[in-house]
PDB file of C-alpha atoms in Angstrom:
ATOM      1  CA  MET A  25      76.243  78.046  92.630  1.00  0.00           C
ATOM      2  CA  ARG A  26      79.447  78.739  93.971  1.00  0.00           C
ATOM      3  CA  THR A  27      80.427  82.271  93.050  1.00  0.00           C
ATOM      4  CA  LEU A  28      84.042  82.531  91.146  1.00  0.00           C
ATOM      5  CA  THR A  29      86.005  85.131  90.062  1.00  0.00           C
ATOM      6  CA  PRO A  30      86.338  86.410  86.344  1.00  0.00           C
ATOM      7  CA  ALA A  31      89.572  85.231  86.039  1.00  0.00           C
ATOM      8  CA  ILE A  32      89.126  82.029  87.346  1.00  0.00           C
ATOM      9  CA  ILE A  33      85.996  81.911  85.191  1.00  0.00           C
ATOM     10  CA  ALA A  34      87.992  82.753  82.057  1.00  0.00           C
ATOM     11  CA  SER A  35      90.747  79.957  83.015  1.00  0.00           C
ATOM     12  CA  LEU A  36      87.991  77.195  83.138  1.00  0.00           C
ATOM     13  CA  THR A  37      86.076  77.764  80.178  1.00  0.00           C
ATOM     14  CA  GLY A  38      89.302  78.410  77.881  1.00  0.00           C
ATOM     15  CA  GLN A  39      90.412  75.524  75.679  1.00  0.00           C
ATOM     16  CA  GLN A  40      93.762  76.348  77.330  1.00  0.00           C
ATOM     17  CA  THR A  41      95.359  78.246  80.007  1.00  0.00           C
ATOM     18  CA  SER A  42      98.091  78.752  81.493  1.00  0.00           C
ATOM     19  CA  GLU A  43      96.761  79.082  84.929  1.00  0.00           C
ATOM     20  CA  VAL A  44      97.580  76.769  87.815  1.00  0.00           C
ATOM     21  CA  PHE A  45      94.825  76.021  90.074  1.00  0.00           C
ATOM     22  CA  LEU A  46      95.788  75.520  93.973  1.00  0.00           C
ATOM     23  CA  MET A  47      94.470  74.778  96.946  1.00  0.00           C
ATOM     24  CA  LEU A  48      94.746  76.593 100.461  1.00  0.00           C
ATOM     25  CA  VAL A  49      94.219  74.600 103.388  1.00  0.00           C
ATOM     26  CA  THR A  50      94.411  75.972 106.825  1.00  0.00           C
ATOM     27  CA  PHE A  51      93.834  73.840 110.148  1.00  0.00           C
ATOM     28  CA  THR A  52      93.375  75.814 113.069  1.00  0.00           C
ATOM     29  CA  VAL A  53      93.808  73.710 116.185  1.00  0.00           C
ATOM     30  CA  PRO A  54      90.669  75.128 118.956  1.00  0.00           C
ATOM     31  CA  GLY A  55      91.294  75.864 122.624  1.00  0.00           C
ATOM     32  CA  THR A  56      95.192  76.883 121.910  1.00  0.00           C
ATOM     33  CA  SER A  57      96.697  80.526 122.697  1.00  0.00           C
ATOM     34  CA  PRO A  58      98.455  81.398 120.200  1.00  0.00           C
ATOM     35  CA  ALA A  59      96.421  79.889 118.116  1.00  0.00           C
ATOM     36  CA  GLU A  60      97.960  76.710 116.672  1.00  0.00           C
ATOM     37  CA  ILE A  61      97.653  76.990 112.709  1.00  0.00           C
ATOM     38  CA  LEU A  62      99.136  74.697 110.066  1.00  0.00           C
ATOM     39  CA  ARG A  63      98.691  75.979 106.657  1.00  0.00           C
ATOM     40  CA  VAL A  64      99.635  74.321 103.362  1.00  0.00           C
ATOM     41  CA  SER A  65      99.459  74.296 100.054  1.00  0.00           C
ATOM     42  CA  SER A  66      98.546  72.467  97.116  1.00  0.00           C
ATOM     43  CA  ASP A  67     101.089  73.626  94.430  1.00  0.00           C
ATOM     44  CA  PRO A  68     104.973  73.773  94.873  1.00  0.00           C
ATOM     45  CA  THR A  69     105.104  77.833  94.061  1.00  0.00           C
ATOM     46  CA  GLU A  70     108.196  78.843  94.866  1.00  0.00           C
ATOM     47  CA  ARG A  71     111.253  77.166  96.880  1.00  0.00           C
ATOM     48  CA  HIS A  72     111.480  78.292 100.283  1.00  0.00           C
ATOM     49  CA  SER A  73     114.340  76.187 100.951  1.00  0.00           C
ATOM     50  CA  LEU A  74     116.848  73.426  99.657  1.00  0.00           C
ATOM     51  CA  THR A  75     117.870  71.688 102.740  1.00  0.00           C
ATOM     52  CA  PRO A  76     115.281  70.521 104.075  1.00  0.00           C
ATOM     53  CA  LEU A  77     113.702  71.003 100.155  1.00  0.00           C
ATOM     54  CA  ILE A  78     110.465  72.760 100.546  1.00  0.00           C
ATOM     55  CA  TYR A  79     107.921  74.367  98.170  1.00  0.00           C
ATOM     56  CA  LYS A  80     105.399  77.010  99.433  1.00  0.00           C
ATOM     57  CA  THR A  81     102.944  79.254  98.624  1.00  0.00           C
ATOM     58  CA  VAL A  82     102.878  82.680  99.474  1.00  0.00           C
ATOM     59  CA  SER A  83      99.367  84.090 100.358  1.00  0.00           C
ATOM     60  CA  ARG A  84      98.482  87.242 101.724  1.00  0.00           C
ATOM     61  CA  GLY A  85     101.799  87.592 104.150  1.00  0.00           C
ATOM     62  CA  ASP A  86     101.535  84.137 104.851  1.00  0.00           C
ATOM     63  CA  ASP A  87     103.478  81.052 104.038  1.00  0.00           C
ATOM     64  CA  TYR A  88     101.593  77.971 102.650  1.00  0.00           C
ATOM     65  CA  TYR A  89     103.853  74.733 102.926  1.00  0.00           C
ATOM     66  CA  PHE A  90     103.524  72.167  99.887  1.00  0.00           C
ATOM     67  CA  ILE A  91     102.141  69.067 100.738  1.00  0.00           C
ATOM     68  CA  PRO A  92     100.629  67.095  97.659  1.00  0.00           C
ATOM     69  CA  MET A  93      97.408  66.626  98.112  1.00  0.00           C
ATOM     70  CA  THR A  94      94.100  65.711  96.403  1.00  0.00           C
ATOM     71  CA  ILE A  95      90.719  67.301  97.784  1.00  0.00           C
ATOM     72  CA  THR A  96      87.231  65.876  96.747  1.00  0.00           C
ATOM     73  CA  LEU A  97      85.168  69.087  97.542  1.00  0.00           C
ATOM     74  CA  PRO A  98      81.640  68.516  98.766  1.00  0.00           C
ATOM     75  CA  ASN A  99      79.270  68.822  95.973  1.00  0.00           C
ATOM     76  CA  ASP A 100      76.094  71.066  95.299  1.00  0.00           C
ATOM     77  CA  THR A 101      73.557  68.715  95.386  1.00  0.00           C
ATOM     78  CA  GLU A 102      70.526  70.001  97.677  1.00  0.00           C
ATOM     79  CA  GLY A 103      70.233  67.644 100.674  1.00  0.00           C
ATOM     80  CA  SER A 104      73.466  65.634 100.092  1.00  0.00           C
ATOM     81  CA  PRO A 105      75.649  65.820 103.235  1.00  0.00           C
ATOM     82  CA  SER A 106      78.502  68.520 102.782  1.00  0.00           C
ATOM     83  CA  ALA A 107      81.587  66.426 103.259  1.00  0.00           C
ATOM     84  CA  ALA A 108      84.906  66.707 101.654  1.00  0.00           C
ATOM     85  CA  GLN A 109      87.055  64.235 101.716  1.00  0.00           C
ATOM     86  CA  LEU A 110      91.438  65.778 101.827  1.00  0.00           C
ATOM     87  CA  SER A 111      93.924  62.818 101.048  1.00  0.00           C
ATOM     88  CA  VAL A 112      97.202  64.520 101.919  1.00  0.00           C
ATOM     89  CA  SER A 113     100.828  63.422 100.987  1.00  0.00           C
ATOM     90  CA  ASN A 114     102.072  61.480 104.505  1.00  0.00           C
ATOM     91  CA  VAL A 115     105.629  60.912 103.458  1.00  0.00           C
ATOM     92  CA  GLY A 116     106.645  64.040 105.367  1.00  0.00           C
ATOM     93  CA  LEU A 117     105.203  63.140 108.386  1.00  0.00           C
ATOM     94  CA  GLU A 118     104.016  67.033 108.795  1.00  0.00           C
ATOM     95  CA  LEU A 119     100.417  66.197 109.874  1.00  0.00           C
ATOM     96  CA  ILE A 120     100.778  63.592 112.428  1.00  0.00           C
ATOM     97  CA  SER A 121     101.789  65.305 115.249  1.00  0.00           C
ATOM     98  CA  LEU A 122      99.224  67.801 114.392  1.00  0.00           C
ATOM     99  CA  LEU A 123      96.695  64.953 114.429  1.00  0.00           C
ATOM    100  CA  ARG A 124      97.794  62.935 117.843  1.00  0.00           C
ATOM    101  CA  SER A 125      97.811  66.298 119.840  1.00  0.00           C
ATOM    102  CA  VAL A 126      94.396  67.377 119.309  1.00  0.00           C
ATOM    103  CA  SER A 127      91.193  66.413 121.499  1.00  0.00           C
ATOM    104  CA  LEU A 128      88.512  68.732 119.907  1.00  0.00           C
ATOM    105  CA  PRO A 129      87.684  69.239 115.824  1.00  0.00           C
ATOM    106  CA  VAL A 130      90.423  71.096 113.735  1.00  0.00           C
ATOM    107  CA  ALA A 131      88.736  74.074 111.830  1.00  0.00           C
ATOM    108  CA  VAL A 132      89.452  73.677 108.480  1.00  0.00           C
ATOM    109  CA  THR A 133      89.535  76.484 105.792  1.00  0.00           C
ATOM    110  CA  MET A 134      89.994  75.549 102.149  1.00  0.00           C
ATOM    111  CA  GLU A 135      90.390  78.218  99.964  1.00  0.00           C
ATOM    112  CA  ILE A 136      90.736  78.062  95.913  1.00  0.00           C
ATOM    113  CA  VAL A 137      93.458  80.612  94.225  1.00  0.00           C
ATOM    114  CA  LEU A 138      95.573  81.324  91.072  1.00  0.00           C
ATOM    115  CA  ALA A 139      99.407  80.404  91.147  1.00  0.00           C
ATOM    116  CA  SER A 140      99.242  83.750  89.064  1.00  0.00           C
ATOM    117  CA  ASP A 141      97.253  85.734  91.798  1.00  0.00           C
ATOM    118  CA  PRO A 142      97.360  84.008  95.174  1.00  0.00           C
ATOM    119  CA  ASP A 143      96.446  86.906  97.257  1.00  0.00           C
ATOM    120  CA  THR A 144      93.001  86.831  95.367  1.00  0.00           C
ATOM    121  CA  VAL A 145      91.295  84.317  96.604  1.00  0.00           C
ATOM    122  CA  GLY A 146      89.402  83.094  94.085  1.00  0.00           C
ATOM    123  CA  TYR A 147      86.609  80.806  96.197  1.00  0.00           C
ATOM    124  CA  THR A 148      86.573  80.049 100.002  1.00  0.00           C
ATOM    125  CA  LEU A 149      84.396  77.247 101.321  1.00  0.00           C
ATOM    126  CA  PRO A 150      82.618  77.127 104.768  1.00  0.00           C
ATOM    127  CA  THR A 151      84.661  76.529 107.511  1.00  0.00           C
ATOM    128  CA  PHE A 152      84.735  72.337 108.161  1.00  0.00           C
ATOM    129  CA  ASP A 153      85.176  70.103 111.143  1.00  0.00           C
ATOM    130  CA  LEU A 154      88.038  67.157 110.982  1.00  0.00           C
ATOM    131  CA  THR A 155      85.956  64.692 111.846  1.00  0.00           C
ATOM    132  CA  GLN A 156      88.091  61.558 110.807  1.00  0.00           C
ATOM    133  CA  ALA A 157      91.774  60.965 110.574  1.00  0.00           C
ATOM    134  CA  ASP A 158      93.104  57.976 108.992  1.00  0.00           C
ATOM    135  CA  TRP A 159      96.617  57.272 107.781  1.00  0.00           C
ATOM    136  CA  ASN A 160      99.239  54.539 107.004  1.00  0.00           C
ATOM    137  CA  GLU A 161     102.629  55.480 105.892  1.00  0.00           C
ATOM    138  CA  ASN A 162     101.948  57.140 102.258  1.00  0.00           C
ATOM    139  CA  THR A 163      98.892  58.883 102.980  1.00  0.00           C
ATOM    140  CA  VAL A 164      96.374  60.421 105.570  1.00  0.00           C
ATOM    141  CA  THR A 165      92.548  60.768 104.379  1.00  0.00           C
ATOM    142  CA  LEU A 166      91.201  63.599 106.476  1.00  0.00           C
ATOM    143  CA  THR A 167      87.033  63.918 106.466  1.00  0.00           C
ATOM    144  CA  LEU A 168      85.978  67.242 106.581  1.00  0.00           C
ATOM    145  CA  THR A 169      82.395  68.081 107.434  1.00  0.00           C
ATOM    146  CA  ILE A 170      79.870  70.964 108.687  1.00  0.00           C
ATOM    147  CA  GLU A 171      78.296  71.187 111.320  1.00  0.00           C
ATOM    148  CA  ALA A 172      74.474  70.604 110.815  1.00  0.00           C
ATOM    149  CA  LEU A 173      73.127  73.151 112.661  1.00  0.00           C
ATOM    150  CA  ASP A 174      69.403  71.002 112.953  1.00  0.00           C
ATOM    151  CA  ARG A 175      71.181  68.762 115.410  1.00  0.00           C
ATOM    152  CA  GLU A 176      72.121  71.648 117.426  1.00  0.00           C
ATOM    153  CA  PRO A 177      70.910  70.549 121.077  1.00  0.00           C
ATOM    154  CA  PHE A 178      70.301  74.623 121.698  1.00  0.00           C
ATOM    155  CA  PRO A 179      67.946  76.246 121.588  1.00  0.00           C
ATOM    156  CA  ALA A 180      65.700  73.084 119.720  1.00  0.00           C
ATOM    157  CA  GLY A 181      63.280  71.331 122.265  1.00  0.00           C
ATOM    158  CA  ASN A 182      62.768  74.409 124.529  1.00  0.00           C
ATOM    159  CA  PHE A 183      59.720  74.672 125.894  1.00  0.00           C
ATOM    160  CA  ASP A 184      59.526  78.796 126.496  1.00  0.00           C
ATOM    161  CA  ALA A 185      57.431  81.573 126.398  1.00  0.00           C
ATOM    162  CA  SER A 186      58.300  82.541 122.944  1.00  0.00           C
ATOM    163  CA  GLY A 187      57.869  79.326 121.385  1.00  0.00           C
ATOM    164  CA  PHE A 188      54.928  78.274 123.343  1.00  0.00           C
ATOM    165  CA  PRO A 189      52.897  81.117 124.897  1.00  0.00           C
ATOM    166  CA  GLY A 190      49.720  78.783 125.292  1.00  0.00           C
ATOM    167  CA  LEU A 191      51.989  76.947 127.938  1.00  0.00           C
ATOM    168  CA  PHE A 192      52.592  80.250 130.269  1.00  0.00           C
TER     169      PHE A 192
ATOM    170  CA  MET B  28     124.200  71.914 100.921  1.00  0.00           C
ATOM    171  CA  GLU B  29     125.630  68.380  99.469  1.00  0.00           C
ATOM    172  CA  LEU B  30     128.330  68.902  96.267  1.00  0.00           C
ATOM    173  CA  TRP B  31     128.745  66.270  94.386  1.00  0.00           C
ATOM    174  CA  PRO B  32     131.548  64.661  94.994  1.00  0.00           C
ATOM    175  CA  VAL B  33     134.984  65.613  93.708  1.00  0.00           C
ATOM    176  CA  GLY B  34     136.691  62.321  93.583  1.00  0.00           C
ATOM    177  CA  LEU B  35     134.008  61.372  90.706  1.00  0.00           C
ATOM    178  CA  PRO B  36     133.672  62.078  87.344  1.00  0.00           C
ATOM    179  CA  GLN B  37     132.366  65.204  86.831  1.00  0.00           C
ATOM    180  CA  LYS B  38     130.877  64.464  83.292  1.00  0.00           C
ATOM    181  CA  LEU B  39     128.090  61.937  82.335  1.00  0.00           C
ATOM    182  CA  ASN B  40     128.609  59.835  79.260  1.00  0.00           C
ATOM    183  CA  VAL B  41     127.364  60.610  76.233  1.00  0.00           C
ATOM    184  CA  ASP B  42     125.753  57.111  75.992  1.00  0.00           C
ATOM    185  CA  GLY B  43     122.812  56.764  77.939  1.00  0.00           C
ATOM    186  CA  HIS B  44     122.546  60.568  78.615  1.00  0.00           C
ATOM    187  CA  THR B  45     119.189  61.452  78.887  1.00  0.00           C
ATOM    188  CA  TYR B  46     117.375  64.263  79.805  1.00  0.00           C
ATOM    189  CA  GLN B  47     113.648  65.016  80.040  1.00  0.00           C
ATOM    190  CA  LEU B  48     112.139  68.105  80.665  1.00  0.00           C
ATOM    191  CA  GLY B  49     109.123  67.469  83.067  1.00  0.00           C
ATOM    192  CA  ASP B  50     105.816  68.004  81.845  1.00  0.00           C
ATOM    193  CA  PRO B  51     103.229  70.009  84.223  1.00  0.00           C
ATOM    194  CA  THR B  52     100.043  69.268  82.199  1.00  0.00           C
ATOM    195  CA  ILE B  53      96.905  67.557  81.874  1.00  0.00           C
ATOM    196  CA  ARG B  54      94.979  67.363  78.923  1.00  0.00           C
ATOM    197  CA  SER B  55      91.675  65.666  77.996  1.00  0.00           C
ATOM    198  CA  ASN B  56      91.388  62.871  75.519  1.00  0.00           C
ATOM    199  CA  PRO B  57      88.638  63.605  73.701  1.00  0.00           C
ATOM    200  CA  SER B  58      86.925  61.311  70.432  1.00  0.00           C
ATOM    201  CA  VAL B  59      86.687  64.696  68.422  1.00  0.00           C
ATOM    202  CA  GLY B  60      88.749  68.069  68.368  1.00  0.00           C
ATOM    203  CA  PRO B  61      91.601  69.079  70.308  1.00  0.00           C
ATOM    204  CA  SER B  62      92.167  68.596  73.934  1.00  0.00           C
ATOM    205  CA  LYS B  63      91.618  70.889  76.393  1.00  0.00           C
ATOM    206  CA  ILE B  64      94.422  71.556  78.548  1.00  0.00           C
ATOM    207  CA  ARG B  65      96.302  73.082  81.534  1.00  0.00           C
ATOM    208  CA  PRO B  66      98.871  72.913  84.029  1.00  0.00           C
ATOM    209  CA  ARG B  67      98.526  71.136  87.221  1.00  0.00           C
ATOM    210  CA  SER B  68     101.716  72.612  89.223  1.00  0.00           C
ATOM    211  CA  SER B  69     103.878  75.486  89.365  1.00  0.00           C
ATOM    212  CA  ALA B  70     107.224  73.767  89.697  1.00  0.00           C
ATOM    213  CA  ILE B  71     108.203  69.806  88.270  1.00  0.00           C
ATOM    214  CA  ALA B  72     111.500  67.756  88.572  1.00  0.00           C
ATOM    215  CA  SER B  73     112.887  67.103  85.168  1.00  0.00           C
ATOM    216  CA  PRO B  74     114.102  63.796  84.747  1.00  0.00           C
ATOM    217  CA  LEU B  75     118.379  63.288  84.428  1.00  0.00           C
ATOM    218  CA  ASN B  76     120.034  59.842  83.531  1.00  0.00           C
ATOM    219  CA  GLY B  77     123.005  59.141  82.683  1.00  0.00           C
ATOM    220  CA  GLN B  78     126.338  56.531  83.381  1.00  0.00           C
ATOM    221  CA  MET B  79     129.566  57.155  84.451  1.00  0.00           C
ATOM    222  CA  PHE B  80     132.611  54.673  84.207  1.00  0.00           C
ATOM    223  CA  MET B  81     134.066  54.541  87.717  1.00  0.00           C
ATOM    224  CA  THR B  82     136.816  52.654  89.429  1.00  0.00           C
ATOM    225  CA  THR B  83     136.486  50.128  92.453  1.00  0.00           C
ATOM    226  CA  ALA B  84     137.462  53.047  94.700  1.00  0.00           C
ATOM    227  CA  GLN B  85     135.067  55.353  93.308  1.00  0.00           C
ATOM    228  CA  VAL B  86     132.217  53.402  93.472  1.00  0.00           C
ATOM    229  CA  GLU B  87     133.208  53.039  97.014  1.00  0.00           C
ATOM    230  CA  THR B  88     133.178  56.771  96.944  1.00  0.00           C
ATOM    231  CA  LEU B  89     129.834  57.072  95.484  1.00  0.00           C
ATOM    232  CA  ARG B  90     128.173  54.428  98.159  1.00  0.00           C
ATOM    233  CA  TYR B  91     129.082  56.622 100.435  1.00  0.00           C
ATOM    234  CA  PHE B  92     127.777  59.288  99.101  1.00  0.00           C
ATOM    235  CA  TYR B  93     124.320  58.000  98.281  1.00  0.00           C
ATOM    236  CA  GLN B  94     123.878  56.048 101.239  1.00  0.00           C
ATOM    237  CA  VAL B  95     125.723  57.920 104.196  1.00  0.00           C
ATOM    238  CA  THR B  96     125.711  61.281 102.940  1.00  0.00           C
ATOM    239  CA  LEU B  97     122.733  61.768 101.230  1.00  0.00           C
ATOM    240  CA  ARG B  98     120.751  58.748 101.989  1.00  0.00           C
ATOM    241  CA  GLY B  99     119.053  58.307  99.643  1.00  0.00           C
ATOM    242  CA  ALA B 100     117.020  61.664  99.809  1.00  0.00           C
ATOM    243  CA  GLU B 101     118.869  64.717 100.359  1.00  0.00           C
ATOM    244  CA  VAL B 102     119.620  67.422  97.781  1.00  0.00           C
ATOM    245  CA  PHE B 103     123.127  67.867  95.941  1.00  0.00           C
ATOM    246  CA  GLU B 104     124.902  70.220  93.791  1.00  0.00           C
ATOM    247  CA  PHE B 105     125.665  68.058  90.408  1.00  0.00           C
ATOM    248  CA  PRO B 106     128.036  69.798  87.908  1.00  0.00           C
ATOM    249  CA  ASP B 107     125.032  71.284  84.983  1.00  0.00           C
ATOM    250  CA  PRO B 108     125.566  68.495  81.681  1.00  0.00           C
ATOM    251  CA  GLU B 109     124.311  71.816  79.684  1.00  0.00           C
ATOM    252  CA  ARG B 110     127.627  74.186  81.340  1.00  0.00           C
ATOM    253  CA  GLY B 111     129.901  75.533  78.626  1.00  0.00           C
ATOM    254  CA  PRO B 112     133.736  76.424  78.637  1.00  0.00           C
ATOM    255  CA  SER B 113     132.879  79.836  79.757  1.00  0.00           C
ATOM    256  CA  SER B 114     131.227  78.772  82.870  1.00  0.00           C
ATOM    257  CA  PRO B 115     132.894  75.368  83.953  1.00  0.00           C
ATOM    258  CA  ASP B 116     131.577  75.711  87.804  1.00  0.00           C
ATOM    259  CA  VAL B 117     127.648  75.885  87.017  1.00  0.00           C
ATOM    260  CA  THR B 118     125.795  73.187  89.420  1.00  0.00           C
ATOM    261  CA  ILE B 119     122.560  72.263  89.417  1.00  0.00           C
ATOM    262  CA  TYR B 120     120.525  71.111  91.982  1.00  0.00           C
ATOM    263  CA  CYS B 121     119.905  67.516  91.744  1.00  0.00           C
ATOM    264  CA  ARG B 122     118.326  64.725  93.786  1.00  0.00           C
ATOM    265  CA  PHE B 123     118.467  60.794  92.738  1.00  0.00           C
ATOM    266  CA  ALA B 124     115.296  59.374  91.639  1.00  0.00           C
ATOM    267  CA  GLY B 125     116.389  56.010  92.157  1.00  0.00           C
ATOM    268  CA  SER B 126     119.379  53.854  93.579  1.00  0.00           C
ATOM    269  CA  PRO B 127     122.486  53.796  91.159  1.00  0.00           C
ATOM    270  CA  THR B 128     122.780  50.685  89.270  1.00  0.00           C
ATOM    271  CA  ILE B 129     126.152  48.774  89.424  1.00  0.00           C
ATOM    272  CA  THR B 130     127.370  47.077  86.111  1.00  0.00           C
ATOM    273  CA  ALA B 131     130.422  45.353  85.604  1.00  0.00           C
ATOM    274  CA  THR B 132     132.534  45.634  82.454  1.00  0.00           C
ATOM    275  CA  HIS B 133     134.740  43.947  80.703  1.00  0.00           C
ATOM    276  CA  VAL B 134     137.651  45.763  81.915  1.00  0.00           C
ATOM    277  CA  ALA B 135     139.016  44.747  85.209  1.00  0.00           C
ATOM    278  CA  GLY B 136     138.578  47.121  87.988  1.00  0.00           C
ATOM    279  CA  VAL B 137     136.003  49.735  85.971  1.00  0.00           C
ATOM    280  CA  TRP B 138     132.421  49.819  86.539  1.00  0.00           C
ATOM    281  CA  SER B 139     129.590  51.211  84.462  1.00  0.00           C
ATOM    282  CA  VAL B 140     127.291  53.165  86.838  1.00  0.00           C
ATOM    283  CA  ALA B 141     123.703  54.497  86.030  1.00  0.00           C
ATOM    284  CA  LEU B 142     122.542  57.475  87.965  1.00  0.00           C
ATOM    285  CA  PRO B 143     118.803  58.029  87.955  1.00  0.00           C
ATOM    286  CA  MET B 144     118.391  61.833  89.034  1.00  0.00           C
ATOM    287  CA  GLU B 145     115.973  64.314  88.495  1.00  0.00           C
ATOM    288  CA  ILE B 146     116.939  68.104  88.434  1.00  0.00           C
ATOM    289  CA  LEU B 147     114.804  70.073  91.396  1.00  0.00           C
ATOM    290  CA  PRO B 148     113.013  73.534  90.116  1.00  0.00           C
TER     291      PRO B 148
END
């Protein structure tokens, strides 16, 4: 069960609300120093500049630049794969250089906040790995997965004294 | 920031002038009872459509402004249609929502130009 802030619960359960839900997405490229980070927001909370026209959301002192996107969150069903789909508008080509430059899976963090209080994170999804990226001139479709721990090569399968004392 | 060219008309014609407040909300559509409603976005563009009569030279100025200066995409400052006599220099930030349509009139050398624009938040 997801734990949400009281403000989000009140907004979700009311007949109407003036709150705008938005998603803050942080892409972190592994192995870069300093860390190469791209922060994007699903909401044009405030205008950053007119030329070029850029909107952004400021959360905890960081600028998250607005890119239209739709998100399919992983469901809560037990046993289902923890995969999310992120469809980002590709009209601005913001993601293409990042996607073409990386050779390791990019870490993706998604947070849900309210536009009226972007500093308070209502819900944080676990960090995903970007495992597939498809794009055309209109849309970038990203598949995000959480690495399955039961498929890790270490330490499963090691015959050591702690797991198999009868061998020693 | 580009400005609406001085050589073009500074006001829209009364005929065909429509201004719509952008709707930022999403509503449910229940079979019974009131709908639920919430805003989807903090900011949204508002459509502004209008027409102007232009001479052939002014149409050429508009063509250069739209295709070369703005490349159809950049933001420009447009005289606020709601400005009053006490504030004649008030402008709004606009962008073309589509390409202008130029229509012939019954007067030689005068064209009717439809301008689909959007006012940016």
